[in-house]
Structure formats: C-alpha cells, structure tokens
Coordinates of C-alpha atoms in Angstrom, one line a residue:
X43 CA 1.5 0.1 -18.2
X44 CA 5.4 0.3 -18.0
X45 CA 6.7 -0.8 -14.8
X46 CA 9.5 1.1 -14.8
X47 CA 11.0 -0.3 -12.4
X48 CA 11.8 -3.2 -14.1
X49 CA 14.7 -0.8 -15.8
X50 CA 17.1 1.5 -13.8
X51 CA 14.6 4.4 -12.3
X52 CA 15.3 8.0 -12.2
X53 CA 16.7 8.6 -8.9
X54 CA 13.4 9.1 -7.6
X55 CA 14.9 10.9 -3.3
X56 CA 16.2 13.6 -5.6
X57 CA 12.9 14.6 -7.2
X58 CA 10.3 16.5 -5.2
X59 CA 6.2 17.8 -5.9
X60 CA 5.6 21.4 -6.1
X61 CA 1.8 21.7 -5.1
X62 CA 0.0 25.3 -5.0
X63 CA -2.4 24.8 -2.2
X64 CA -6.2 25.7 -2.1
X65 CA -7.2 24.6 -5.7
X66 CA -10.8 22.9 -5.6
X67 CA -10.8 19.5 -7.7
X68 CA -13.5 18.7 -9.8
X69 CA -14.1 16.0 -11.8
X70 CA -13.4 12.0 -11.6
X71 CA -10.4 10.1 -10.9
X72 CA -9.8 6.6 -11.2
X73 CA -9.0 4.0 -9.1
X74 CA -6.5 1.5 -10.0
X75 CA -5.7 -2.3 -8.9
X76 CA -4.9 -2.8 -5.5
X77 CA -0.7 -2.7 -4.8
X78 CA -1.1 -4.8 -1.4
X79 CA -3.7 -7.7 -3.5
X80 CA -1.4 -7.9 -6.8
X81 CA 1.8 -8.3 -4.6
X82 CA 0.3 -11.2 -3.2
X83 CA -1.0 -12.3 -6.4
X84 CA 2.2 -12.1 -7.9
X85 CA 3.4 -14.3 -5.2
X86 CA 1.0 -17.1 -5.7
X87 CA 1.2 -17.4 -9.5
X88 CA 4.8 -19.0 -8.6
X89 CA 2.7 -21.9 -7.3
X90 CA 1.3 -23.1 -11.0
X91 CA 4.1 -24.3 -13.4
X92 CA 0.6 -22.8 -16.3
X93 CA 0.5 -19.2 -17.0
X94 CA -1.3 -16.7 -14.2
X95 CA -3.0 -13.7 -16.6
X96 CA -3.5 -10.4 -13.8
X97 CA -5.5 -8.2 -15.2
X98 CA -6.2 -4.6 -13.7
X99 CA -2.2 -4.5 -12.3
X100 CA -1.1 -0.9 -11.2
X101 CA 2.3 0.5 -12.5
X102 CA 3.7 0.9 -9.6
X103 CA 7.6 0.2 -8.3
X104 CA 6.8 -2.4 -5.8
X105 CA 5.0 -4.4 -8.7
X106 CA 8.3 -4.1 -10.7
X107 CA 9.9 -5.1 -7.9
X108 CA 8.5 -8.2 -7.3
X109 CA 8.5 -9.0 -10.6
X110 CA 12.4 -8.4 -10.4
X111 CA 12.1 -11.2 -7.8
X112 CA 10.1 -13.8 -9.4
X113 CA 12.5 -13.8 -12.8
X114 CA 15.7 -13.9 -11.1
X115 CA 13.8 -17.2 -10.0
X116 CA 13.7 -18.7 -12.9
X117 CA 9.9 -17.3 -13.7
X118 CA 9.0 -15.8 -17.1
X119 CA 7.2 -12.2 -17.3
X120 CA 5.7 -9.8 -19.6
X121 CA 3.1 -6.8 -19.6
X122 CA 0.3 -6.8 -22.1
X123 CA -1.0 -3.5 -22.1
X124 CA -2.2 -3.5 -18.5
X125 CA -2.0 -7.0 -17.5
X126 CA 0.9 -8.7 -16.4
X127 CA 1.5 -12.6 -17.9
X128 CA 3.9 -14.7 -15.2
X129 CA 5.1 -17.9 -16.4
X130 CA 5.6 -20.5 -13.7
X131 CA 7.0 -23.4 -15.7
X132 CA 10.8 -22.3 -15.6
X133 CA 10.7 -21.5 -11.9
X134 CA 14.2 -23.3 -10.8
X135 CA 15.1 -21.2 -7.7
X136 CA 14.3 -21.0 -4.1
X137 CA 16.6 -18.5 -2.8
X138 CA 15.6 -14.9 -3.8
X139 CA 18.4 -12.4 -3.0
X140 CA 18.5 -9.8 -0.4
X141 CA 19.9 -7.2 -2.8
X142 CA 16.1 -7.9 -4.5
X143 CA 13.8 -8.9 -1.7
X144 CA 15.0 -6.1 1.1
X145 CA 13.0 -3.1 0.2
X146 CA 9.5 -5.1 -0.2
X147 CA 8.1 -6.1 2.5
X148 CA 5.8 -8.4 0.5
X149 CA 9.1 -10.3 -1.0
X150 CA 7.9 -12.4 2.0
X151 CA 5.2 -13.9 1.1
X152 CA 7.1 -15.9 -1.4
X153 CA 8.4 -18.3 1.5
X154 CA 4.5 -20.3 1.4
X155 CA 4.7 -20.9 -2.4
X156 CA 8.3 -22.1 -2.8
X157 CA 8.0 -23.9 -0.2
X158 CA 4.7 -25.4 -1.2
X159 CA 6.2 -26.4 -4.3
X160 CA 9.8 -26.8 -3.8
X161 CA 9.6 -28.5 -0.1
X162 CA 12.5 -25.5 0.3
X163 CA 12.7 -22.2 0.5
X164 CA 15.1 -19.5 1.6
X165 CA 14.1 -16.1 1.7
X166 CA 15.4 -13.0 3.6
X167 CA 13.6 -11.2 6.2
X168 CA 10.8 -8.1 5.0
X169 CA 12.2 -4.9 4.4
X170 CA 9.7 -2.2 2.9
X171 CA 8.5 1.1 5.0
X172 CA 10.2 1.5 8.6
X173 CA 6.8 1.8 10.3
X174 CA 6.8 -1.1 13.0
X175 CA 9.2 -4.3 13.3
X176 CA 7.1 -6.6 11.5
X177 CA 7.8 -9.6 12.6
X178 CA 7.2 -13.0 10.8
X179 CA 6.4 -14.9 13.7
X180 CA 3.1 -16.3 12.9
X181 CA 4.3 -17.1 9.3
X182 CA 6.8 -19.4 10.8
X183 CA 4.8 -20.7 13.4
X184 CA 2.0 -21.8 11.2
X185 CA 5.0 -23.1 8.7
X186 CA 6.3 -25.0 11.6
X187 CA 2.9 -26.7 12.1
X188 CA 2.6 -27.8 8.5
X189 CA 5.5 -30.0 9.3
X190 CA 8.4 -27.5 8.1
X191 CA 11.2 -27.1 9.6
X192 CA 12.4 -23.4 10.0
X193 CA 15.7 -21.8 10.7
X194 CA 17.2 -18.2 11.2
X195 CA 20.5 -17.1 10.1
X196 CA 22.2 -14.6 8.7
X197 CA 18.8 -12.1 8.3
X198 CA 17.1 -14.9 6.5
X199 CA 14.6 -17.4 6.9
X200 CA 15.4 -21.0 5.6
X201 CA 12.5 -23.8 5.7
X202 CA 12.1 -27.1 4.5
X203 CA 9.0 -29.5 4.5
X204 CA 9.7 -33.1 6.4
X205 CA 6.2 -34.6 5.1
X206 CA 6.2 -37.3 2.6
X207 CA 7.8 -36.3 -0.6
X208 CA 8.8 -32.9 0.5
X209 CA 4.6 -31.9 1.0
X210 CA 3.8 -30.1 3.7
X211 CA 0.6 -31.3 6.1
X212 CA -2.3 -29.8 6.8
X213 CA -3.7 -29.2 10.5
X214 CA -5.5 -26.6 12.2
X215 CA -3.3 -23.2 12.7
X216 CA -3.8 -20.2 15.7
X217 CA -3.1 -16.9 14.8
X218 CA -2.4 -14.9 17.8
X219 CA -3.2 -12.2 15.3
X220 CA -4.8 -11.9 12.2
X221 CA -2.1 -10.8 10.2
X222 CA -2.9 -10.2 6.4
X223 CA 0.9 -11.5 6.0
X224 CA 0.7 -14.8 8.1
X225 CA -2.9 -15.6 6.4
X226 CA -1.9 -15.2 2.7
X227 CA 1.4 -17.2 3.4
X228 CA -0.4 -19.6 5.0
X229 CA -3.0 -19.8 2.6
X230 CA -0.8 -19.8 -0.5
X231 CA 1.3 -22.7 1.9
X232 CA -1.5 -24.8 2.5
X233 CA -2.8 -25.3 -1.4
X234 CA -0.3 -27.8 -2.4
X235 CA 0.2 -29.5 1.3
X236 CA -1.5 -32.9 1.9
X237 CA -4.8 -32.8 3.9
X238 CA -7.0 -30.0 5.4
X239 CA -5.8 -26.9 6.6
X240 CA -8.3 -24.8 9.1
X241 CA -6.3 -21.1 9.8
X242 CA -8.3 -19.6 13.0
X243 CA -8.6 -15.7 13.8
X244 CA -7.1 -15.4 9.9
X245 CA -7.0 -12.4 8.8
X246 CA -10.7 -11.1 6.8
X247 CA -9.4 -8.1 5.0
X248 CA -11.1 -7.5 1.0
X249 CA -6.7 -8.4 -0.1
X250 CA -7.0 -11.7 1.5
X251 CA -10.4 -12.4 -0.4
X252 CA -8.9 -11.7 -3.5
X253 CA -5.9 -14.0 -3.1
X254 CA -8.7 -16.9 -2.6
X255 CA -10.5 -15.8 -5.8
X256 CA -7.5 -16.1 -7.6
X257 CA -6.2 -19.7 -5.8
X258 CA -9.6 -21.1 -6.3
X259 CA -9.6 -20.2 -10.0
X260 CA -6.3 -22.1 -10.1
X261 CA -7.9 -25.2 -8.8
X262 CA -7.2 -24.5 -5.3
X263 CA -9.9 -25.6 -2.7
X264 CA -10.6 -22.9 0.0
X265 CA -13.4 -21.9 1.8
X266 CA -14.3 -19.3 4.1
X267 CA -12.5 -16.6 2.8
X268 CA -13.0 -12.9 4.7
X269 CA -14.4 -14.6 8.2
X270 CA -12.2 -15.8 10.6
X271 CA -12.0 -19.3 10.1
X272 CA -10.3 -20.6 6.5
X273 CA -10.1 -24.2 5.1
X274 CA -8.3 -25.1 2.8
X275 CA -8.1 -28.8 0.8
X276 CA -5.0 -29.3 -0.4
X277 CA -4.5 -30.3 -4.2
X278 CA -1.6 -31.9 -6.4
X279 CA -1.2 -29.1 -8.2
X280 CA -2.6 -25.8 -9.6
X281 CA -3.4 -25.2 -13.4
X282 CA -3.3 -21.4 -15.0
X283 CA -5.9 -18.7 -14.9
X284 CA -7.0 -15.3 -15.9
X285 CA -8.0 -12.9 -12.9
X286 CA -8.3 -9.5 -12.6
X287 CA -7.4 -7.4 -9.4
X288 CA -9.7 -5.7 -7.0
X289 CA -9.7 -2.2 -7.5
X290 CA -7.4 -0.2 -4.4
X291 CA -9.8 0.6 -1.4
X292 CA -6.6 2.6 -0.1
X293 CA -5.7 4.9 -3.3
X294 CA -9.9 5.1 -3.2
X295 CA -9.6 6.3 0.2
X296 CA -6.4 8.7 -0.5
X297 CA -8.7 10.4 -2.9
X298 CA -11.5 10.8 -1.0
X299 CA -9.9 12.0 1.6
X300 CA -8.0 14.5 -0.8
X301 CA -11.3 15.8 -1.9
X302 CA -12.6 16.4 1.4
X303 CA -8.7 18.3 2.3
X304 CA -10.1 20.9 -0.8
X305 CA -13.3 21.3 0.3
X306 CA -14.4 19.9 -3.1
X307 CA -16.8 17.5 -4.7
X308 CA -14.7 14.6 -6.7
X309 CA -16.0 11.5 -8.1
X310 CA -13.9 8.3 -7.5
X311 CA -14.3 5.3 -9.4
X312 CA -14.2 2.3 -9.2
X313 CA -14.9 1.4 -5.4
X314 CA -16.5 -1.3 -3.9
X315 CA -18.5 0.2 -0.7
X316 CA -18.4 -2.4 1.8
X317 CA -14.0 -2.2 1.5
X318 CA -14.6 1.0 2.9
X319 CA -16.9 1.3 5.3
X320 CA -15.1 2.5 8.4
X321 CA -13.4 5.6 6.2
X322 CA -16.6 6.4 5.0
X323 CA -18.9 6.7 8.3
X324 CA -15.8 9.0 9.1
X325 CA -16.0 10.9 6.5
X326 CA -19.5 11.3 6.7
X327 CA -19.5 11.8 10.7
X328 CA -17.3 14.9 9.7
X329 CA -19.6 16.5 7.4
X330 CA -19.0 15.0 3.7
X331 CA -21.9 13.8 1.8
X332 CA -21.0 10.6 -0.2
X333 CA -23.4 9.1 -2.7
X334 CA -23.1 6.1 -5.0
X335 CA -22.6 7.0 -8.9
X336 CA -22.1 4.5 -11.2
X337 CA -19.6 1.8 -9.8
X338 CA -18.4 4.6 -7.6
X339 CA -19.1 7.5 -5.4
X340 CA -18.9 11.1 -5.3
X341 CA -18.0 13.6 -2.3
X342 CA -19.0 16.8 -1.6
X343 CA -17.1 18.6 0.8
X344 CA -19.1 21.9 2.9
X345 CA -16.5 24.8 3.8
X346 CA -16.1 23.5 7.0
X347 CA -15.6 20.1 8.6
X348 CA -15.4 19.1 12.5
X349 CA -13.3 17.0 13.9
X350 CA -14.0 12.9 15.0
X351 CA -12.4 10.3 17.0
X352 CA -10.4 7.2 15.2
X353 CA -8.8 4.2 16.0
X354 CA -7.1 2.1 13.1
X355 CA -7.8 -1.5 13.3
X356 CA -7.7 -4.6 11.2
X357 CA -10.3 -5.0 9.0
X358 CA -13.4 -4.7 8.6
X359 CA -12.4 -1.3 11.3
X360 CA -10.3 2.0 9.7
X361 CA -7.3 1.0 8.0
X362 CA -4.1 1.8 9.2
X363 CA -3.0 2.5 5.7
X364 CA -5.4 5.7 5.6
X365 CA -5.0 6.6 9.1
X366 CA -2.1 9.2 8.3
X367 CA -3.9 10.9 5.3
X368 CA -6.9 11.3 7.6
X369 CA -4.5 12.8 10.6
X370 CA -3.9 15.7 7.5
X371 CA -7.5 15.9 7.0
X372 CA -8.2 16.1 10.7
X373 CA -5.5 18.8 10.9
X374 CA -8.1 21.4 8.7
X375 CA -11.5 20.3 10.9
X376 CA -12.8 22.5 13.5
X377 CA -12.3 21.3 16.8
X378 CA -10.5 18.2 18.8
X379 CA -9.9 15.0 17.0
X380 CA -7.8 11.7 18.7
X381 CA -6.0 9.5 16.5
X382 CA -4.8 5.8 18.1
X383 CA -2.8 3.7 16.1
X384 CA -3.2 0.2 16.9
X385 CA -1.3 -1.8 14.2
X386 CA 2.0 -0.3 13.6
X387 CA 4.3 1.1 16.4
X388 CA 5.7 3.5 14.6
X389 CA 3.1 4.9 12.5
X390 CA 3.3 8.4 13.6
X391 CA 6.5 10.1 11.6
X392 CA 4.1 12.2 9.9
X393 CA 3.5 14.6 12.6
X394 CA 6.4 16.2 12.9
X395 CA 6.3 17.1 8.9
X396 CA 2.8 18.0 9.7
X397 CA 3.7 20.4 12.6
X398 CA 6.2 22.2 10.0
X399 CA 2.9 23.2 8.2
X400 CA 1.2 24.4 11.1
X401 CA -0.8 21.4 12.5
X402 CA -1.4 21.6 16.4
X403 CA -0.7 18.0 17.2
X404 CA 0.1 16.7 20.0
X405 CA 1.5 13.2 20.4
X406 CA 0.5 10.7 23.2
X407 CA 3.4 8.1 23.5
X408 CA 4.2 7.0 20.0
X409 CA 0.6 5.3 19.0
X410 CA -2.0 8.2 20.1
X411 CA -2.3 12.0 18.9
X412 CA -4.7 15.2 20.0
X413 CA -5.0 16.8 16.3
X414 CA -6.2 20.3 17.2
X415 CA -7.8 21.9 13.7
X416 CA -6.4 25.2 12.6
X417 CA -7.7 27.4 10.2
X418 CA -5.2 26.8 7.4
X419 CA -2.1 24.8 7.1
X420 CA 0.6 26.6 5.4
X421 CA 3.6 25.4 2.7
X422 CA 6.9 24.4 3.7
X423 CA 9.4 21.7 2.8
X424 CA 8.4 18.6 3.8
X425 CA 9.4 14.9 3.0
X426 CA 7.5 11.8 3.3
X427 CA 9.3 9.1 5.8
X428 CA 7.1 6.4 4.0
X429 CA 4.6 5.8 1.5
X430 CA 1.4 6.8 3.4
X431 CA 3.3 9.7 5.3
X432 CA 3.9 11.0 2.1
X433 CA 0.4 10.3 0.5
X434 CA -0.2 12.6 3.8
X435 CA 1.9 15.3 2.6
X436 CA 0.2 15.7 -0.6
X437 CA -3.1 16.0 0.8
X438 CA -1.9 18.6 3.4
X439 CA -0.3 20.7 0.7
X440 CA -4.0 21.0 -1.3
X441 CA -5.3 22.2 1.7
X442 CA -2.5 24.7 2.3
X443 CA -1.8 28.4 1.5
X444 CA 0.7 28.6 -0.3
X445 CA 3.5 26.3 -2.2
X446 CA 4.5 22.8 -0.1
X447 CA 7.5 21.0 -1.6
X448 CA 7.1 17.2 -1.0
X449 CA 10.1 14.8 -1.0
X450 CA 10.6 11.0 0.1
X451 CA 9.0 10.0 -3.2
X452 CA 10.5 7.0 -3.7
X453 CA 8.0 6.7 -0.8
X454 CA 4.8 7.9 -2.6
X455 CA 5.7 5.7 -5.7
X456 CA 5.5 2.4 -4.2
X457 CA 1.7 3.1 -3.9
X458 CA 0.7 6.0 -6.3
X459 CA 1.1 6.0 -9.9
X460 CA 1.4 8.7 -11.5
X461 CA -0.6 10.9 -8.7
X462 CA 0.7 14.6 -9.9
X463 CA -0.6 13.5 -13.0
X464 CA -3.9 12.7 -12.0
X465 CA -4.1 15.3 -9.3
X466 CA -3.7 17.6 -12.3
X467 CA -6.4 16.1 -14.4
X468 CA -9.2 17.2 -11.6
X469 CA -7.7 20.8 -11.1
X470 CA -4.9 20.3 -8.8
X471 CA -1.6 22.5 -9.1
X472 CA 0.7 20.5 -8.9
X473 CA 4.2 19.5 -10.4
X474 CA 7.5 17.1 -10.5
X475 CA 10.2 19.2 -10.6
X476 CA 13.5 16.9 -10.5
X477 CA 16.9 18.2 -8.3
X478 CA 18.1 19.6 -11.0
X479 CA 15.8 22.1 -11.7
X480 CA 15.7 25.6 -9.9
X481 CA 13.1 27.0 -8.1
X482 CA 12.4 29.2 -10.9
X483 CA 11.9 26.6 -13.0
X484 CA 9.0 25.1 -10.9
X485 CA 7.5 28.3 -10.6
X486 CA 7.3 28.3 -14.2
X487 CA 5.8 24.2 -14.4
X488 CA 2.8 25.3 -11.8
X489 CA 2.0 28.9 -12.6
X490 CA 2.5 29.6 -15.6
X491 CA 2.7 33.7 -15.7
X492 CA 0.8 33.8 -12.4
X493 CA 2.4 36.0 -10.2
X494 CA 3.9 33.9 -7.0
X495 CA 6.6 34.2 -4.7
X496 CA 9.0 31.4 -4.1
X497 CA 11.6 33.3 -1.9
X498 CA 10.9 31.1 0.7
X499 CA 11.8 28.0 -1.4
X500 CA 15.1 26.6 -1.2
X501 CA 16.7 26.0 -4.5
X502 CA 17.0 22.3 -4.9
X503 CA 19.9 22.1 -7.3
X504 CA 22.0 24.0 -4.6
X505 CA 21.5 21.4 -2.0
X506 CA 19.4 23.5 0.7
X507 CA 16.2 21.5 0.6
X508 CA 16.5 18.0 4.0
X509 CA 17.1 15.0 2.5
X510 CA 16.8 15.6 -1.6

C-alpha cells in the first residue's frame, strides 16, 4: 500500500480510461477493505492516546486524506505494508482545517472523538461527492443531548461539552433517521462520556458494526450493534488495538455487477453474503446464478438478462452506493426496469452520461427513472460527476461497442484502487491514458496492432474532450 495521496497526486481531472467494450472477464478479483468502514475507523483511533493497528486498509485517496487530517492534528501515522499504524498520544489539536477536511465528507465524523476527548471540537461542514445536502442535523442534535453545546459560523461547526470536567453525558438519543453518519458520531461520542447512552432507530448497516468491533476491542462498552437500538457504557478511556477491516460490500457489488454488464462468469472474493443481500436477490431475479466458492462467490451471467424493479434504501435494503452501477446494468436487460432513489436527492447525474451511450432513460422528477434496455450501449466520452457515477461509467463502457473514454476520476479514485488494473487482470481492455497523451497513443496502450478506429475520439492533449 502507498497512499498516494499523502504526497502531491498526479492531476488525476486530466487523466481519463480508454475501455474497449464487449470483452468477457474471467477469472477472480479481489475485494479490498471497505473505504466507508476504515474512514470511520480512522476517525475513532483519535479517541485512544495507545496505538490503533488497521489492518486490511485500501489505498485509496480518501484514506490519504484523512490521514492528512489526523496528522495536521497532532496524530502520528505510518503504513506497514498494508496496514496503517495511527498514534494517538501526540493528538494536540481540535480544529482540523477546511483547506483539509472539505472534500471528505467523512472529515465529519471527527467532531464525536475530539470532542469526546477534548470537551472541544471545531470542525467544518462535509464536503465530499455533490449528491444530496447532507446535512449534520442529527449529529448535532444528539451532540446537543450529550450536554454539548453547538454553534454554526462561518461553514463550521464548533461544540463544547458543559458536563463535569469537560465529559459529555449519556442519555437516550432519537434519530429521525438512521443515518450511518449521525450513529458512528454518536457512537464514537458516547465511549468516553459519563453514563449510558441508548441511540434509537441508529443506523444497522455491516460499516456501523465494524466501528463497534473496533471500539469494543479498545475497551469501549457497546451493545447492540447492527439493530436499532445501541447502548453504549461509557469508559475513562480507551487502550490500543489491532483490527482488521471488513472487506468492501460496495467494490464486491461493483464487480458483480461488472460481471453481469459482460455477460461473464467472475469470481469475487472476499464477500460476506448477508452485506449483500438485497444486490444479490437482484441479481439473481435478473437471471445471474451466484454460488458461494471459498470465502466468496462466483457469477455467471446468461446472454441475456431482464429487467427488475429497485428502490435504494438504508440497510439491510439495496444500497444507494450500487444503485447507479445497477441503473448501467439495467440499461443492457431486456425490458422495463424502475429505479427510485430514496437516500440522496441528487443521485441521478448519471443518466444523462448514460443517455450519451444510448440508454433509454427516462427520469421521474429527480429521485425515480424508467430504464428501458437496448440492445447495446455504444462508446462516447463520458465523465463521472462522482465516485459511483463514475464506477457507473466503467461498467457501461464493458458492456459497450466500441471505445468509451471515462473522465471525473478524481471521482472513481476515492473508492477504486487501482480498478484498470484489476479490470485488466480478468480480461478487461482497458487503459489510463493521461491528458497528455494522444489518441494514438491509447490506441496503442489497449490494442496493441489490432486494427481500431478512433476517429471519433477527441484528442485529449488538444483540449476537445468536456471537462479533462
């Protein structure tokens, strides 16, 4: 593991994938720790001034992100192979800066453990991908009920505990939804506070689960992880520990779902089943025969696929992280599909890079779309808005005929490591071709002295391709 991001990245907007549709994959592709679980993981090892060992970390940019964060706080870090070492004994600060926290969304989440240990914290508002507002309400609100008192200026969020001795208190906390953000804050909050905790309707998805495993190997005293009722006993303090993170039911899902795109059988490992439950009745409702190998399952994909109905939901129903990978799966199935999006307000900026390929979709508002299948999608220039869009993008161009160019990457690699690479390793065509490199030139990367036309292909380095 690198984490590149922890140095100055390639200007990752002016690179774009060259993929050369209709390739079957074959094969097995693994799965690595889940971004959303280690970001919060991250997070809590800030509340321990021991040493937090995560094993199974994915080399991602968000990761190297937040581990930007948590040393300009004061916190040591270092990678051993693929685990990551955090040091929470020089932890000093309690103001992480906006120039740090406003691209990751889970920077956030770093307002319950300061603030649990510090009896202050001062963290700016979530930035990450532009797919719905959301807001921090219930994080503040169930803050506020631990005795904290919150303030908004500015574009950042300013709390400090009034308890004795700067602790928060425990009590019994609503959630008017069961946000995966509000229950991990709160959760992470409520370790160090004094008393009992009880968070209602929390959140019960496999990410929050793991944040428990973790706190609980610190010393932390929790129970009822993954239902909808949590307590948590809250300690002194937490010691150090050595944990491992689950493995990613959504990059699981993205290649399943990739599989299924190219009609091919793939085996994806490792995957815990019962994470993935919802994606996989669809799946299999479609025509896809899954079958546990191992510690993880293998696809195989008939010719043809028909269409279903979804609706993302939280968990245990379909995630909304998959639902726009599935839309570019539903785009090649015979027949009507409906798509509702339920979480995110504006989780739908897909379809119009979809449409550009051929997909007859047809929008209902800005949470519902009529996904008509066509025979074949067909390549274009397209750019991924945001990391799952542009997951989306990919899958759509395996399906296609022809070439798709996929840009936004600085999208894809918050959440994908190295996916050309591994695309490649199963029989994909496909190729990173950075601005500065012709057309030609990525001809050359995919095809070798196969014969293919890119006359339709704008030539990045002259500026004609949106947005690189």
């Amino acid at each position: 593991m690198t984490l590149a991001a922890l140095n100055s990245p390639v200007d990752l907007d002016q690179s774009q994938l060259f993929i050369v549709g209709q390739q079957r994959l074959e094969g097995e592709l693994h799965v690595n720790g889940a971004k959303n679980s280690a970001l919060a993981l991250m997070a809590a090892s800030a509340l321990s001034h021991e040493p937090v060992r995560l094993r199974n970390m994915p080399d991602l940019t968000d990761i190297g992100a937040m581990a930007k964060i948590l040393v300009s706080l004061g916190m040591g870090f270092h990678l051993e192979g693929s685990s990551a070492v955090l040091r929470g004994g020089g932890l000093t600060s309690h103001d992480p800066s906006y120039d740090l926290t406003r691209k990751l969304r889970a920077s956030f989440f770093l307002i319950g453990p300061l603030l649990a240990r510090h009896g202050v914290a001062k963290v700016p508002l979530p930035g990450g991908c532009r797919i719905g507002s959301r807001p921090v309400r219930e994080h503040n609100k169930g803050l506020q009920a631990m005795g904290a008192r919150i303030s908004m200026k500015d574009g950042v969020v300013s709390a400090e505990a009034q308890g004795n001795h700067g602790r928060l208190q425990g009590c019994s906390i609503h959630l008017d939804y069961p946000s995966v953000g509000a229950t991990e804050t709160l959760m992470m909050a409520a370790t160090l506070a004094e008393g009992e905790t009880v968070l209602n309707n929390a959140a019960q998805e496999p990410e929050v689960m793991d944040l428990a495993g973790l706190l609980k190997t610190m010393g932390a005293r929790i129970q009822g992880a993954g239902s909808s009722t949590i307590r948590i006993a809250g300690v002194k303090q937490l010691h150090g520990a050595d944990y491992a993170v689950i493995p990613d039911r959504i990059e699981a899902g993205t290649f399943l779902i990739a599989a299924a795109a190219a009609r091919s059988r793939l085996h994806v490992t490792p995957v815990e089943t019962s994470h993935l439950s919802a994606v996989l009745a669809k799946l299999e409702e479609m025509g896809c025969s899954i079958s546990p190998q191992g510690q993880g399952l293998t696809i195989t994909t008939p010719g043809q696929l028909r269409g279903c109905e979804l609706r993302t939901q939280p968990f245990p129903g379909f995630p909304t992280d998959l639902q726009a990978p599935f839309m570019a799966l539903l785009s090649t199935a015979e027949g009507d599909s409906f798509v509702t999006e339920t979480v995110f307000e504006n989780r739908l900026q897909h379809v119009a890079e979809l449409q550009r390929m051929g997909a007859q979709i047809h929008t209902n508002g800005v949470n519902a779309a009529h996904v008509k299948g066509v025979p074949m999608l067909s390549g274009v220039p397209v750019t991924g808005t945001d990391l799952r869009a542009a997951a989306a993008l990919v899958i759509a161009g395996l399906a296609a005929d022809g070439v798709t160019q996929v840009g936004g990457l600085e999208n894809l690699d918050r959440g994908y490591a190295r996916l050309e690479e591994r695309l490649q390793s199963v029989g994909a065509r496909i190729n990173r071709i950075d601005a500065t490199q012709t057309a030609q030139t990525a001809q050359t990367a995919l095809t070798g002295s196969l014969d293919l036309s890119y006359s339709s292909i704008p030539d990045p380095s002259q500026g004609a391709c949106r947005n690189w």
